Short mmCIF file of C-alpha atoms in Angstrom, two decimals:
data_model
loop_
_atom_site.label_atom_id
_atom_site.label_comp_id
_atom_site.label_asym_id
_atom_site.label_seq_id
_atom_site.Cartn_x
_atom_site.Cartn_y
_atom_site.Cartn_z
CA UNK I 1 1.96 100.56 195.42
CA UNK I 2 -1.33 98.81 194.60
CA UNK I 3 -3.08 100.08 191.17
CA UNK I 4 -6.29 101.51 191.83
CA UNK I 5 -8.50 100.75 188.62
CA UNK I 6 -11.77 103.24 188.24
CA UNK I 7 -14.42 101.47 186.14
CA UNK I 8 -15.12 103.02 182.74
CA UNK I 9 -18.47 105.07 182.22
CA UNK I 10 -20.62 106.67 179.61
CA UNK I 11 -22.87 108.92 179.30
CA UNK I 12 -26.50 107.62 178.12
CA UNK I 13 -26.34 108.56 174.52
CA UNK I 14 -22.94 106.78 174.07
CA UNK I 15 -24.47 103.48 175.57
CA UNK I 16 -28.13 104.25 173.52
CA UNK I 17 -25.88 104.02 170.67
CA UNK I 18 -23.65 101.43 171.13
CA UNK I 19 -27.12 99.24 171.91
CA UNK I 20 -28.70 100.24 169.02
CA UNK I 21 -31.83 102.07 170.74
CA UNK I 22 -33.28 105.69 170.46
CA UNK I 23 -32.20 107.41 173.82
CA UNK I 24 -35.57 109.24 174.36
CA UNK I 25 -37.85 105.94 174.29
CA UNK I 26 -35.30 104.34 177.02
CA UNK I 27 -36.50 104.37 181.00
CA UNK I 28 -35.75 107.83 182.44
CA UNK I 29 -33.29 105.95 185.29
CA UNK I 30 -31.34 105.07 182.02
CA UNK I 31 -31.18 108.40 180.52
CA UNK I 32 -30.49 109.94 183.78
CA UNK I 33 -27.38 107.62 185.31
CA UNK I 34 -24.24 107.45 183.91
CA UNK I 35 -23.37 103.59 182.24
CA UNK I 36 -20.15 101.71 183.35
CA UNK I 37 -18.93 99.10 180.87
CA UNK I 38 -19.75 96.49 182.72
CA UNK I 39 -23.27 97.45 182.97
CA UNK I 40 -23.27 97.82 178.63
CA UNK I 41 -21.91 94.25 178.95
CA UNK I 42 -24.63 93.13 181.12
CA UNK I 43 -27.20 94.74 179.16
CA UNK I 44 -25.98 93.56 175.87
CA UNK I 45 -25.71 89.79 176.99
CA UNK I 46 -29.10 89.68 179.08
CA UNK I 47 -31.19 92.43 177.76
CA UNK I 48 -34.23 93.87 180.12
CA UNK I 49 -37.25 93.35 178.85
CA UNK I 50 -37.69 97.00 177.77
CA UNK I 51 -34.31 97.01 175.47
CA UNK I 52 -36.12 93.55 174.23
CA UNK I 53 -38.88 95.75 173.48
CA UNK I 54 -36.90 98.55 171.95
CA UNK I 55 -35.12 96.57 169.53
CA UNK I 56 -37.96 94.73 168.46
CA UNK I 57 -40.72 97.12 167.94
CA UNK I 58 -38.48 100.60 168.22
CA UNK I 59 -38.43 103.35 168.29
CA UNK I 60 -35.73 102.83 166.36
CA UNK I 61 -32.56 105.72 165.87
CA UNK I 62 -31.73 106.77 161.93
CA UNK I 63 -28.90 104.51 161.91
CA UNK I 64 -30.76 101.65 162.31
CA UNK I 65 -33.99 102.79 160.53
CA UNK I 66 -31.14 103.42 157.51
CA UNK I 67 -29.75 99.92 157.90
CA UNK I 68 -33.44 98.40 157.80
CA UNK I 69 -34.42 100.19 154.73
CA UNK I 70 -31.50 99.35 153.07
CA UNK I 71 -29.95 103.32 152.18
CA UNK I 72 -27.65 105.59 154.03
CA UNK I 73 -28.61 108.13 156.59
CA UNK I 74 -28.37 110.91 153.88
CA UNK I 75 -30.75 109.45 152.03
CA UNK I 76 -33.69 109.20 154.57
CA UNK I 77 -32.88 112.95 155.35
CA UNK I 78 -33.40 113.11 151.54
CA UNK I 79 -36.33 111.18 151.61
CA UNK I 80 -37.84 113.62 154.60
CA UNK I 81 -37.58 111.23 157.54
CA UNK I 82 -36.10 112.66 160.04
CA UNK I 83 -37.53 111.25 163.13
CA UNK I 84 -37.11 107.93 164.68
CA UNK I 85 -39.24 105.24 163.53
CA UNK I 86 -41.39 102.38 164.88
CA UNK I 87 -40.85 98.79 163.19
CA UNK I 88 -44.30 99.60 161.88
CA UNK I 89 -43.91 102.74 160.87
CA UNK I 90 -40.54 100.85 159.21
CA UNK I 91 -42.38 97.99 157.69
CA UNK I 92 -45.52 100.26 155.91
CA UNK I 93 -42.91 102.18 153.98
CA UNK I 94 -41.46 98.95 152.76
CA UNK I 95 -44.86 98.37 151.54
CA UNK I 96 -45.63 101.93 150.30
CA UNK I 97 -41.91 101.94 148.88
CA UNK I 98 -42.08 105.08 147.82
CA UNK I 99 -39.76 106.49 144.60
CA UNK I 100 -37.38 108.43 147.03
CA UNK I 101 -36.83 105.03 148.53
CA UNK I 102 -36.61 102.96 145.66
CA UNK I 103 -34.03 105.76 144.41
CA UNK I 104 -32.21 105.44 147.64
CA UNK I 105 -32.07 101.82 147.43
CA UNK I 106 -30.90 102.03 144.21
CA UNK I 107 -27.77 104.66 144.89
CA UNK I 108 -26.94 102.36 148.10
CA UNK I 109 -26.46 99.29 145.82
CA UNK I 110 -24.65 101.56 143.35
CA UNK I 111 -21.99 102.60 146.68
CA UNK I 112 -21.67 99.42 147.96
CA UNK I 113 -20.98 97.95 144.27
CA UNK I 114 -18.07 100.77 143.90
CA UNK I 115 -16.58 99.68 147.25
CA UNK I 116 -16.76 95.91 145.97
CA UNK I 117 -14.78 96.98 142.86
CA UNK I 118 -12.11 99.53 145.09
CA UNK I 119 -11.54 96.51 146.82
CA UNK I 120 -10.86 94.41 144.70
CA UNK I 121 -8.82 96.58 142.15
CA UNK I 122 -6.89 97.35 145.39
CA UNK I 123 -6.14 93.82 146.56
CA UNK I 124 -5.15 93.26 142.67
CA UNK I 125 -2.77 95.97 143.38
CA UNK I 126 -1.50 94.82 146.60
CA UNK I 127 -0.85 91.28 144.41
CA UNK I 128 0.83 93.02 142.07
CA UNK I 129 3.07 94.82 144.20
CA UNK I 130 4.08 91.23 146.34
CA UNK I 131 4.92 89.64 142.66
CA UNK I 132 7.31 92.65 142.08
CA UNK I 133 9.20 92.28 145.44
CA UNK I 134 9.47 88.40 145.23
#
């Protein structure tokens, strides 16, 4: 009995994700086909010129937008933006930096110093806990 191996697909806005790019700026042939890995791996190793473009100058989805702002997705909903953003569009509200951003910015370094310290106080723990046993 030989094992008959189907490849692996996706549906567009599981492979606009996993490439980092807003689904509705992509080429309608890519929003309209269905993705097989292999096709992901392809993309992500040699990228088309129009992923190039994507990445580069966006439009960009919120979770990248997010990561180049430097706050969660939360807070751009709490700052008002919504929509997908250009790297322009990105860049002039790094200039503006308005106070919901600067707020935002500062909440983000406030989480990600709180995870620093969980860690930490748990690895202590997990020390603490080998000492015990040994």
């Amino acid at each position: 009995m030989t094992s008959h191996q189907t490849a692996q697909t996706m549906k567009p806005a599981t492979a606009a994700k996993k490439l980092g790019v807003y689904l509705e700026a992509t080429p309608a042939e890519f929003q309209e086909g269905v993705v097989s890995r292999s096709e992901l791996n392809a993309l992500q190793a040699d990228p088309p010129q129009w992923l190039q473009e994507l990445r580069r100058n966006g439009p960009h989805p919120r979770p990248v937008v997010a990561a180049k702002l430097g706050v969660s997705i939360a807070g751009l909903a709490r700052g008002g933006v919504t929509e997908a953003l250009t790297t322009e569009q990105i860049d002039a509200l790094k200039q503006d930096n308005p106070e919901w951003l600067q707020k935002e910015r500062a909440t983000q370094a406030e989480v990600r110093k709180e995870a620093v310290r969980i860690k930490e106080k748990n690895a202590q723990r997990a020390e603490e806990s080998q000492d015990k046993r040994a």
